[in-house]
XYZ file of C-alpha atoms in Angstrom:
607
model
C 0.000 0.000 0.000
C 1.713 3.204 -1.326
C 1.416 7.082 0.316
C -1.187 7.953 -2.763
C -3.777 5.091 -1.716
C -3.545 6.088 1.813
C -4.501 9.524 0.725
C -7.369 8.654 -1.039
C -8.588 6.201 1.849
C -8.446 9.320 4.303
C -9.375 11.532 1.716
C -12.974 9.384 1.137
C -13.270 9.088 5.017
C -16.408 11.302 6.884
C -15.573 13.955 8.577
C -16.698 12.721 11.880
C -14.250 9.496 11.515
C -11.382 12.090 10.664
C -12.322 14.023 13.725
C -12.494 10.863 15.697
C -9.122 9.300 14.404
C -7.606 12.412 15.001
C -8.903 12.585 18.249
C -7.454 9.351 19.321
C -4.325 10.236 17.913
C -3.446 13.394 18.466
C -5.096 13.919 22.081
C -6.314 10.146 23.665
C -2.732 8.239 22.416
C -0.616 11.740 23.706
C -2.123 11.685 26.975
C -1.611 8.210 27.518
C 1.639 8.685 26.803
C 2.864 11.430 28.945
C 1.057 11.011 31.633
C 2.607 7.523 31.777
C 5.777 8.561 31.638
C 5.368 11.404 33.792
C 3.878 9.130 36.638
C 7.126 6.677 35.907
C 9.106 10.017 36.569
C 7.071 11.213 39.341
C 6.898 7.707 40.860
C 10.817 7.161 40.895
C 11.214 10.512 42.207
C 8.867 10.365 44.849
C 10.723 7.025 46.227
C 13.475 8.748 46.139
C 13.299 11.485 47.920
C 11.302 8.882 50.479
C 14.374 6.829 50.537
C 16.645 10.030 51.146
C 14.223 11.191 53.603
C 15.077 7.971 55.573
C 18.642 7.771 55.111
C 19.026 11.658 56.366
C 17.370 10.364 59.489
C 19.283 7.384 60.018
C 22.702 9.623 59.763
C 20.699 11.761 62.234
C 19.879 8.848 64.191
C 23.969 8.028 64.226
C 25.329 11.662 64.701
C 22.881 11.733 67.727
C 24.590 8.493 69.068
C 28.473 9.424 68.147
C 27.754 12.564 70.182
C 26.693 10.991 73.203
C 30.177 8.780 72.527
C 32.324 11.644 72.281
C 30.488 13.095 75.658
C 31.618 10.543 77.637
C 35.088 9.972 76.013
C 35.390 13.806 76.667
C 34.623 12.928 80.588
C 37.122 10.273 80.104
C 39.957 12.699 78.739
C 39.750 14.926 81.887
C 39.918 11.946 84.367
C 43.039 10.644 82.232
C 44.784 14.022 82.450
C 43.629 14.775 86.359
C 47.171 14.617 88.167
C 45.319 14.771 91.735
C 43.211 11.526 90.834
C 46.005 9.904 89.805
C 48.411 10.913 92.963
C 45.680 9.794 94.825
C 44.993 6.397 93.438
C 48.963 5.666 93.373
C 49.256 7.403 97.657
C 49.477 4.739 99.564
C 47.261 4.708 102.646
C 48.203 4.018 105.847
C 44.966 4.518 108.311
C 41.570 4.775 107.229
C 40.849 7.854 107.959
C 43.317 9.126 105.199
C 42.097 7.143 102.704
C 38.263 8.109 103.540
C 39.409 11.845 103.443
C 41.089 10.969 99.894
C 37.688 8.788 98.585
C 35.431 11.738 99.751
C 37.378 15.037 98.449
C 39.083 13.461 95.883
C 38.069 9.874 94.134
C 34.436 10.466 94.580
C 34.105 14.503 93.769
C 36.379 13.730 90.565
C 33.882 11.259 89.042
C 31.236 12.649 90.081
C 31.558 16.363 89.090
C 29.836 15.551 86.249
C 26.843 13.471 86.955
C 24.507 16.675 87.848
C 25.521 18.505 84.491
C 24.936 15.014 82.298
C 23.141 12.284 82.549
C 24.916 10.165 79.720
C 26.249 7.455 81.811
C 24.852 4.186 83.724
C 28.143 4.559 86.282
C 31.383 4.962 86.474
C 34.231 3.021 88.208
C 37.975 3.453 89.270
C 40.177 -0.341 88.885
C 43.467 -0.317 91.166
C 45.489 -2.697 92.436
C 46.301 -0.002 95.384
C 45.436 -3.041 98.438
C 45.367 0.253 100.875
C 41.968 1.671 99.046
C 38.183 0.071 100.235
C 36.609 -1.636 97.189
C 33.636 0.583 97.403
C 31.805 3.188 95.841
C 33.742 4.270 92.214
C 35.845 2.053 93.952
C 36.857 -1.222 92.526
C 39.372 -3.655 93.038
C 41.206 -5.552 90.864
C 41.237 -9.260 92.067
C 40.833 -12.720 90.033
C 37.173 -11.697 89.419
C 38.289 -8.814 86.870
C 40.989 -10.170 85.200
C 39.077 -13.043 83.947
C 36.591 -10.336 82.449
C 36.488 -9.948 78.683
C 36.867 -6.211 78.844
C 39.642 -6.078 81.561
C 41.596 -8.790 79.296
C 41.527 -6.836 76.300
C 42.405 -3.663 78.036
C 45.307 -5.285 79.189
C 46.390 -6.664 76.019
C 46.577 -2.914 74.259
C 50.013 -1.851 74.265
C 49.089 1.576 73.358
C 48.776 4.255 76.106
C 46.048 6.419 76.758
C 43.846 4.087 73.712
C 40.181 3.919 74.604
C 37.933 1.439 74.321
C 34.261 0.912 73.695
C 33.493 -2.249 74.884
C 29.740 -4.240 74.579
C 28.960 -5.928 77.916
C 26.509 -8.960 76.889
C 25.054 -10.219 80.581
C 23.123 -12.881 78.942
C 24.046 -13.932 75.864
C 25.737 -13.200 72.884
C 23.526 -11.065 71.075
C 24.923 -11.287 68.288
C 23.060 -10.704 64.391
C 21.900 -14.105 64.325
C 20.214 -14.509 67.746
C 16.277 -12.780 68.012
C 16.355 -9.318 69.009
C 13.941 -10.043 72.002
C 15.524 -13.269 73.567
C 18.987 -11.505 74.586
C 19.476 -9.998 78.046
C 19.729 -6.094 77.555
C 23.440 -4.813 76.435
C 25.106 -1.899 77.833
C 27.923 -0.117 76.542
C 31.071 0.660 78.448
C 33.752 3.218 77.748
C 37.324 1.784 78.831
C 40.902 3.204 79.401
C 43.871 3.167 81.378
C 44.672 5.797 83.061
C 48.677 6.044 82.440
C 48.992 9.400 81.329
C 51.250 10.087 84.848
C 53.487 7.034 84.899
C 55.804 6.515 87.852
C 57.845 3.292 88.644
C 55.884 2.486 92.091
C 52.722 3.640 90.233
C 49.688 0.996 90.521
C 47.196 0.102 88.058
C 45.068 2.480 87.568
C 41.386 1.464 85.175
C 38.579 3.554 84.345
C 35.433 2.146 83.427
C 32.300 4.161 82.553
C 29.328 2.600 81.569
C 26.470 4.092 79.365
C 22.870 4.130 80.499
C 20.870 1.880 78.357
C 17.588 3.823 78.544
C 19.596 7.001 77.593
C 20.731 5.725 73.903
C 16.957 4.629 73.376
C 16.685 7.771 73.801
C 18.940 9.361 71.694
C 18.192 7.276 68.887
C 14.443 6.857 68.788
C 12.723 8.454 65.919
C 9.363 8.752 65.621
C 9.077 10.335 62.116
C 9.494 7.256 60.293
C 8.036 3.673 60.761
C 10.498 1.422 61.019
C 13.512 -0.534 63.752
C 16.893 0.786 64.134
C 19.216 -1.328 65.310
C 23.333 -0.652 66.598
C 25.607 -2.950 65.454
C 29.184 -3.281 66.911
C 32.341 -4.787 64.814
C 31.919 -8.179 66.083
C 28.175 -8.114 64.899
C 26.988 -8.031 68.045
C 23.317 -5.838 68.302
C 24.044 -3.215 70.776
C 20.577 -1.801 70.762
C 17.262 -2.516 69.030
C 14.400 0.404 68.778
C 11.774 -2.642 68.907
C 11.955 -6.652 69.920
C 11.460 -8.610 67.371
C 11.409 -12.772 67.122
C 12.875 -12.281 63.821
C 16.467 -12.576 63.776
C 18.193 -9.685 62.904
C 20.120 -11.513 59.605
C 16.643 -12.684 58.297
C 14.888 -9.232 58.887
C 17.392 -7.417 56.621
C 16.587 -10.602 54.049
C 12.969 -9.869 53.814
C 12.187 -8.353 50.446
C 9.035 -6.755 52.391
C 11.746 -4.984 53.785
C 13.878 -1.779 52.367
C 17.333 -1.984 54.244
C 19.597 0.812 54.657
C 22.243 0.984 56.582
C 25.542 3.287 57.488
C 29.126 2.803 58.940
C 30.925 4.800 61.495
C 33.860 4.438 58.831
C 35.332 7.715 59.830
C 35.929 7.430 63.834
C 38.720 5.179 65.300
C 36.851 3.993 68.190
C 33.525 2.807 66.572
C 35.350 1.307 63.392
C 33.133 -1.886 61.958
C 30.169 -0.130 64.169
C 27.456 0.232 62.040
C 23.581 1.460 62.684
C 20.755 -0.845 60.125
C 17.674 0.696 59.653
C 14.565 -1.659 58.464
C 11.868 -0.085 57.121
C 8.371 -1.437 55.800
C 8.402 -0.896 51.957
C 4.381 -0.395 52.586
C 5.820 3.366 53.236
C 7.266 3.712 50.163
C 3.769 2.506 48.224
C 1.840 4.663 50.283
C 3.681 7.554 48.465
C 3.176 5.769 45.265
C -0.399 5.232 45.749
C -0.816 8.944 46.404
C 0.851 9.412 43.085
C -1.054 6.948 41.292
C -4.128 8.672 42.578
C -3.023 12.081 40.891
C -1.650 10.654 38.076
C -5.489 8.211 37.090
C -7.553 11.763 38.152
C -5.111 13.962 35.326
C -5.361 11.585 32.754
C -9.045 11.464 33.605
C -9.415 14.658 33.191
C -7.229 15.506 30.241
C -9.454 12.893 28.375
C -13.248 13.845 29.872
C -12.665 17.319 28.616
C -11.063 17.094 25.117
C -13.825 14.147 24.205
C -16.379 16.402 25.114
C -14.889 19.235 22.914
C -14.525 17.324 20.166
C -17.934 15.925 20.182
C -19.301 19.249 20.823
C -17.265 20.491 17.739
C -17.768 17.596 15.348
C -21.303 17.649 15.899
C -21.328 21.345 14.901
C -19.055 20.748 11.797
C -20.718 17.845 10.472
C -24.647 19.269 10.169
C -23.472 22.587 8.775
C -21.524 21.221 6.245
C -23.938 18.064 5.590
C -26.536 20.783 5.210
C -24.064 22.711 2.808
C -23.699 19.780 0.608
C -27.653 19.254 -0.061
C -27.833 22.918 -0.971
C -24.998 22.481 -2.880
C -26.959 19.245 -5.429
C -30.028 21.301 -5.677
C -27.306 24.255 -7.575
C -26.081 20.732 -9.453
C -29.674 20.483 -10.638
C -29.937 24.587 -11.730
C -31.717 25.716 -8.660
C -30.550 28.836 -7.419
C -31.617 29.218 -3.896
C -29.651 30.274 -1.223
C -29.357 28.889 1.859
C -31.376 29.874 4.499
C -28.769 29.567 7.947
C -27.678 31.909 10.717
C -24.586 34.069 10.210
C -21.464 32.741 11.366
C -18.015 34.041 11.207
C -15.536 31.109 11.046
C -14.784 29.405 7.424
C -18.069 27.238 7.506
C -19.881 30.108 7.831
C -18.082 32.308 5.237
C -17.952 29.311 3.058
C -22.003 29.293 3.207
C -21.928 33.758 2.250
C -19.981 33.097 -0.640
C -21.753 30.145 -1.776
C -25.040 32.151 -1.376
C -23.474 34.796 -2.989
C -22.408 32.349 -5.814
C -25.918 31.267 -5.856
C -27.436 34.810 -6.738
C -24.836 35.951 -9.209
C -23.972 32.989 -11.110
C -25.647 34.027 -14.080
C -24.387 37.063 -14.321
C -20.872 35.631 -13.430
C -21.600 33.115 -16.668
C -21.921 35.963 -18.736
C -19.308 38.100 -17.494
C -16.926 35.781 -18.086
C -18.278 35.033 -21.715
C -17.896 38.926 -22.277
C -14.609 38.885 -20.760
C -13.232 35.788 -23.136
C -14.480 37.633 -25.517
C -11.929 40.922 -24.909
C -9.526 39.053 -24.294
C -9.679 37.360 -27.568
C -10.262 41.220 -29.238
C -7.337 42.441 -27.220
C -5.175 39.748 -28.519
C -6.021 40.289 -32.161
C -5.173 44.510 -31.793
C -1.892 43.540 -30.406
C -1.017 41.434 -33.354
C -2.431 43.782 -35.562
C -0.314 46.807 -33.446
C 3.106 45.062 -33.776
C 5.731 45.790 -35.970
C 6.548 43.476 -38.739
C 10.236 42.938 -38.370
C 10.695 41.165 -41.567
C 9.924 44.896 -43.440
C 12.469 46.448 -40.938
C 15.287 43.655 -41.645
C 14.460 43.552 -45.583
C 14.884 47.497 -45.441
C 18.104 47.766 -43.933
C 19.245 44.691 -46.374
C 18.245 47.066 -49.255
C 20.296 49.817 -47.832
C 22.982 47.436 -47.450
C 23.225 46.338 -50.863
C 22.874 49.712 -51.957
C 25.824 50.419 -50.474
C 28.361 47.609 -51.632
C 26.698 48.592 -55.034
C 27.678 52.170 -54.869
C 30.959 51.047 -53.634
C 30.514 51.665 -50.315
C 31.767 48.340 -47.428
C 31.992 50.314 -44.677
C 28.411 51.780 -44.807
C 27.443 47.929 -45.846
C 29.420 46.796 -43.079
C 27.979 48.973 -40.473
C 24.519 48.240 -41.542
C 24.651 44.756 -41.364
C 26.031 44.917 -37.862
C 23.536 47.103 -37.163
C 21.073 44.553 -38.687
C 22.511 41.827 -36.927
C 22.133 43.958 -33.734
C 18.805 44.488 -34.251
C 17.650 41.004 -34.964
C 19.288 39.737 -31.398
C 17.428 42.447 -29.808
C 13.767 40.959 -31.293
C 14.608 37.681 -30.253
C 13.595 37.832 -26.844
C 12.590 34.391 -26.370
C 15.923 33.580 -24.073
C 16.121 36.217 -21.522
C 19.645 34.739 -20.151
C 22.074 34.134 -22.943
C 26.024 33.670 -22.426
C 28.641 35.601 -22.036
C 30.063 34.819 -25.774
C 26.854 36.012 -26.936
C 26.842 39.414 -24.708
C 30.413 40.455 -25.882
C 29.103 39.511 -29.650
C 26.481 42.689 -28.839
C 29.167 44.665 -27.775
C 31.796 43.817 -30.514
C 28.797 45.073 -33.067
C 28.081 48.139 -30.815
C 31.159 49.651 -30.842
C 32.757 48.724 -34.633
C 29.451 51.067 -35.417
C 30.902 53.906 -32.778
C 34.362 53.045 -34.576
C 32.171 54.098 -37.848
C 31.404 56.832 -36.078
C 34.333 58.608 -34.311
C 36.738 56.835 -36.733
C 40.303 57.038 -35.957
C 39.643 58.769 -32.458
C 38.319 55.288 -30.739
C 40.158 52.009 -29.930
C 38.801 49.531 -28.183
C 40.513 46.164 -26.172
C 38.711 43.248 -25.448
C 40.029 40.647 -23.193
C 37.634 37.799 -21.988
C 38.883 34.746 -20.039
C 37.665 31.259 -22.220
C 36.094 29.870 -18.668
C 33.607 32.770 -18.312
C 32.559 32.989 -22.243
C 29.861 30.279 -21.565
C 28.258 31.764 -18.035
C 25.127 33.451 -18.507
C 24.084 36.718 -17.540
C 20.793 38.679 -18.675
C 20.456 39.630 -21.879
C 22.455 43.154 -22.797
C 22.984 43.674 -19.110
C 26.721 44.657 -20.045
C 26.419 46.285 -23.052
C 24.880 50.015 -21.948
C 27.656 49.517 -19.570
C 29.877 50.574 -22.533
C 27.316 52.570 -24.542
C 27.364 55.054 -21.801
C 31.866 54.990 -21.830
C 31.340 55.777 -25.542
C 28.777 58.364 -25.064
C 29.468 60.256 -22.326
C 33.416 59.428 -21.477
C 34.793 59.460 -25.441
C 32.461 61.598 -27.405
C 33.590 64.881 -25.336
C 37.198 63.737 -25.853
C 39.502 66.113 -27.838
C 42.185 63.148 -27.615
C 41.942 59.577 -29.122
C 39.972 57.721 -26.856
C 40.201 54.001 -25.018
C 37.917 51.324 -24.358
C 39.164 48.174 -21.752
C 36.921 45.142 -21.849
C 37.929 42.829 -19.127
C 36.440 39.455 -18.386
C 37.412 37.096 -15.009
C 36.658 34.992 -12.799
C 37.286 34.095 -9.129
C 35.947 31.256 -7.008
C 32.428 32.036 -6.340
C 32.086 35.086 -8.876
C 32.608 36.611 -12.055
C 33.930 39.847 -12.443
C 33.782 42.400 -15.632
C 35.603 45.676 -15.838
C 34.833 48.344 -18.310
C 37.013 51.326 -18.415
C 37.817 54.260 -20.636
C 40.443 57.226 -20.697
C 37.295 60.010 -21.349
C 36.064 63.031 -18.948
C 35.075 61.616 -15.817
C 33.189 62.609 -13.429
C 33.371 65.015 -10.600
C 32.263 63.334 -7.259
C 28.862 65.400 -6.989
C 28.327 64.055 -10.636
C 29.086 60.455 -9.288
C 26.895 60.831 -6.488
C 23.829 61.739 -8.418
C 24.804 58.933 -10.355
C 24.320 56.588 -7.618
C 21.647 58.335 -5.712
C 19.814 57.336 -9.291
C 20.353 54.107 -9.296
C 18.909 53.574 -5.455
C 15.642 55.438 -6.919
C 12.881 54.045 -8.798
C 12.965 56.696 -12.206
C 11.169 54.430 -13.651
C 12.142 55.207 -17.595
C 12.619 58.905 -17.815
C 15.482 61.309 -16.637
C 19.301 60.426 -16.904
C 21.278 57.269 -16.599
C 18.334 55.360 -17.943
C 20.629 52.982 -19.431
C 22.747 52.483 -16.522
C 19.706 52.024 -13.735
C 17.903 49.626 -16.344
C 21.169 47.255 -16.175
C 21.006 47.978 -11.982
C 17.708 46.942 -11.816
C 17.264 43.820 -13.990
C 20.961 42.708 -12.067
C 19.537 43.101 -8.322
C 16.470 41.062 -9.589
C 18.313 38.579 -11.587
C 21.144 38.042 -8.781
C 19.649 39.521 -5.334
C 22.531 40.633 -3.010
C 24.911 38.295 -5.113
C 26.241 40.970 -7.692
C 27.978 43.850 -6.664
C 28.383 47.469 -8.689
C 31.431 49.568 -8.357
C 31.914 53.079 -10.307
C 35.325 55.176 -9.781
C 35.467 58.251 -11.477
C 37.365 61.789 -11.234
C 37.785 64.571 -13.528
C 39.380 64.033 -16.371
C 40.969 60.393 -15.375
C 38.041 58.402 -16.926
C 35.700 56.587 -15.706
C 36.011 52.349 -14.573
C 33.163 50.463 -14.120
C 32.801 46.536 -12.362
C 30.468 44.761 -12.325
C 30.312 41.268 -10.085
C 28.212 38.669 -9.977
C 27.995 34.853 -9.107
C 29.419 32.034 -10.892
C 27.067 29.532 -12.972
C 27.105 27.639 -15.899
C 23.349 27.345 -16.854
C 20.417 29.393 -17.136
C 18.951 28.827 -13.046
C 19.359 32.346 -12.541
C 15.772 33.553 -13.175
C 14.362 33.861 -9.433
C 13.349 37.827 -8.855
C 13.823 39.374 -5.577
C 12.868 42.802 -3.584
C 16.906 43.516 -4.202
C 17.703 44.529 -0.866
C 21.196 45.212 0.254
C 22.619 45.182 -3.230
C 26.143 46.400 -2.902
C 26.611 49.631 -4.828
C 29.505 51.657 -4.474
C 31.953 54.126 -5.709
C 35.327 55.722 -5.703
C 35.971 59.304 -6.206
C 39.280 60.360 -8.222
C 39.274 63.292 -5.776
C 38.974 61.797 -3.255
């Protein structure tokens, strides 16, 4: 099936099925269209800006918690640096009553200072070996009980001074990712370091031990914006804390595709590297958003279909009676009755279509015989205009006569210049071929001016010098030659001197160039300017330079802003003349233009 029978199946369509296809493909298909891909858009945007929503509150969620961290480890710097703690936990004691003077205004104010201002730890305890201190209070001793403890081994194993350590006390199990949430004893975190920042050889060993309130990092990280468990996870894998018990282990939770995971590392601090805090989220919040979306999305597309069907039956209805109704009026005019239609005015094409149909209707006699009358002129007109035009054949036969008159009496020259003239003549009449060559043009001109040689004899030369690559471009019809008509006529004939014709013919790349040039009177520059100023106006046929703004004319509509026109003149240094215009090699030069912006110029011999 080819484009042309497609044509003529839409063309023999109704108007109502053209409206309707057109409907369904320009508006129904459309809207489908973008409002599906606008709710794909809308629906991948809106889950992720959910899903950024919840990851900027689980990095809220773990700022919150490494502040609390570096609260205590801040506590824990200015115990580690207190020289009076340590003097006193190295003193050794040697009655009681010193060493309760030392617990009460020293040990116990030190740790203790800042309990009132924060509440961030559970308690906090002093480890010595010093035998002459009371285990009691922030008082602990270190006996078999504590060195078998995890924390107190690993502590011991550091080599590093002053390192910290946040240690995971699990009082009743392991609780680590693959035991249920809910089953393990509660975990507290501890913060750990020795405190050997003043070391002396008789010095004891000196622990400090602070641990972190449960309750308090509930808390801290609790977050009631968002549905969903958050759970801290040490570098052993251990869960440190759980927003919510759960039966589910903690590995399977975060394998539950019901589930939308996220999670983030503590990457960047030294103390909680391998921590990480797992958020676990119910993906039901991310289709709520979509459903709210979808929602939007199903009452746009209803509405971007309800009210563009309604238009369009509105509108075809309207179209198709008035123009049904047109076409009935229009085969009772088939069968020669003249009646107009009898419909209210309207203004859009239907309704001016049915005015000048009614007007057809009234005045289609007379319009028959108008245009028999008119035919009729025309054919009258054509016959005086035949009858008006001069027989060329007498004219040609006449100057033949002359001719041969001449070489009868004698006379070549006369005969010569008479046949050119002749010759001249006959190209002129032949109009048939508006664009000719250039070998043609400079034929004209070779004619023209062996008659001015007839005329001014001896006191006119002439040089013609053509390039063979331009001789077959075409140009309009003697657009050169009153070029050199007007050098012979007003540069030589008020020469006293011989006078001098140049002919030059080039071409460039894009362009062909002429030069005419003669050694007559010149111009003065307000002469040259008139000159110009005529060619820009529209003189029509009369005044001077009608030569000159004939060839001006027919250029800028033959070639547009593609030729060019330059004049340079000055008294009594002759006169040059260029002419420019584009390249070709066939006659596709015949499109007419307004001739704006054609370049015409000039250069003063004065200056």
């Amino acid at each position: 099936m080819n484009l042309r029978t497609l044509i003529m199946r839409w063309n023999n369509l109704r108007l109502r099925n053209k409206l309707l296809f057109l409907y369904f493909v320009a508006v129904f298909l459309p809207v489908m269209i973008t409002n599906a891909v606008f709710y794909q858009i809308t629906a991948e945007n809106v889950k992720s800006q959910k899903i950024s929503d919840l990851n900027h509150a689980l990095e809220t969620n773990k700022d919150n918690f490494r502040k609390v961290i570096d609260g205590i480890i801040g506590i824990s710097a200015v115990l580690y640096t207190d020289s009076v703690l340590s003097d006193a936990l190295d003193k050794r004691y040697s009655s009681t009553n010193e060493m309760l003077t030392a617990y009460n205004e020293i040990l116990n104010s030190s740790v203790n200072q800042f309990v009132p201002i924060n509440k961030q730890f559970y308690n906090a305890y002093l480890y010595t070996n010093n035998d002459s201190l009371i285990s009691s209070g922030v008082l602990r001793f270190i006996d078999r009980k504590t060195e078998n403890e995890e924390w107190y081994r690993r502590l011991q194993a550091s080599p590093t001074i002053g390192e910290l350590h946040l240690y995971t006390n699990k009082p009743g199990g392991s609780g680590n990712m693959g035991t249920p949430a809910g089953k393990q004893d509660q975990a507290f975190l501890s913060v750990i370091r020795k405190l050997d920042f003043f070391r002396k050889s008789e010095s004891y060993t000196k622990l400090l031990k602070i641990d972190i309130l449960p309750q308090f990092v509930k808390e801290t990280l609790e977050d009631s914006a968002f549905e969903g468990k958050i759970y801290l996870v040490n570098e052993e894998g251990t869960v440190v804390y759980a927003s919510s018990q759960s039966d589910v282990p903690l590995k399977e939770q975060m394998q539950d595709e019901r589930s939308l995971v996220l999670s983030s590392r503590f990457d960047r601090v030294n103390y909680l590297k391998g921590w990480q805090m797992i958020g676990i989220y119910p993906k039901g919040q991310l289709i709520g958003a979509l459903t709210k979306s979808r929602l939007s999305f199903v009452y746009l597309t209803c509405a971007n279909l309800i009210v563009p069907s309604l238009i369009i039956m509105v509108l075809s209805r309207s179209l198709n009676s008035r123009i049904v109704l047109l076409w009935k009026q229009m085969k009772l005019v088939k069968n020669q009755h003249f009646t107009p239609l009898r419909v209210e005015q309207a203004n859009d094409e239907i309704g001016q279509l049915t005015e000048e149909f009614n007007r057809m209707t009234i005045q289609i006699s007379e319009l028959i015989r108008d245009v028999y009358v008119a035919e009729l002129d025309r054919r009258q007109a054509q016959l005086n205009a035949l009858q008006s035009q001069i027989n060329p054949h007498f004219l040609f036969n006449t100057l033949e006569t002359i001719r041969m008159n001449s070489l009868v009496k004698n006379e070549p020259e006369t005969a010569a210049v008479i046949k050119r003239l002749a010759r001249s003549f006959r190209r002129s009449l032949t109009w048939g071929n508006d664009w000719i060559p250039i070998r043609e043009e400079m034929e004209f001109i070779h004619d023209f001016l062996e008659i001015q040689k007839f005329r001014f004899e001896h006191r006119l030369t002439y040089e013609m010098k053509i390039d063979e690559e331009v001789l077959d471009v075409y140009v309009p019809k003697m657009s050169l030659l009153p070029i050199v008509e007007n050098a012979c006529i007003h540069g030589i004939e008020g020469l006293e001197k011989a006078g001098f014709i140049h002919i030059r013919g080039f071409s460039s790349d894009t362009s062909v160039r002429f030069e005419v040039s003669d050694n007559g009177v010149g111009m003065s520059a307000e002469k040259l300017e008139a000159l110009l100023d005529s060619l820009q106006s529209d003189g029509g046929n009369h005044g001077d330079h009608v030569g000159l703004r004939n060839v001006h004319n027919r250029l800028k509509l033959s070639f547009d802003r593609e030729f060019k026109i330059v004049f340079t003149s000055g008294p009594g240094e002759g006169t040059t003349v260029q002419v420019s215009i584009p390249k070709s090699s066939g006659r596709d030069q015949t499109t007419l233009s307004d001739g704006r912006n054609t370049h015409v110029s000039h250069t003063s011999g004065r200056g």
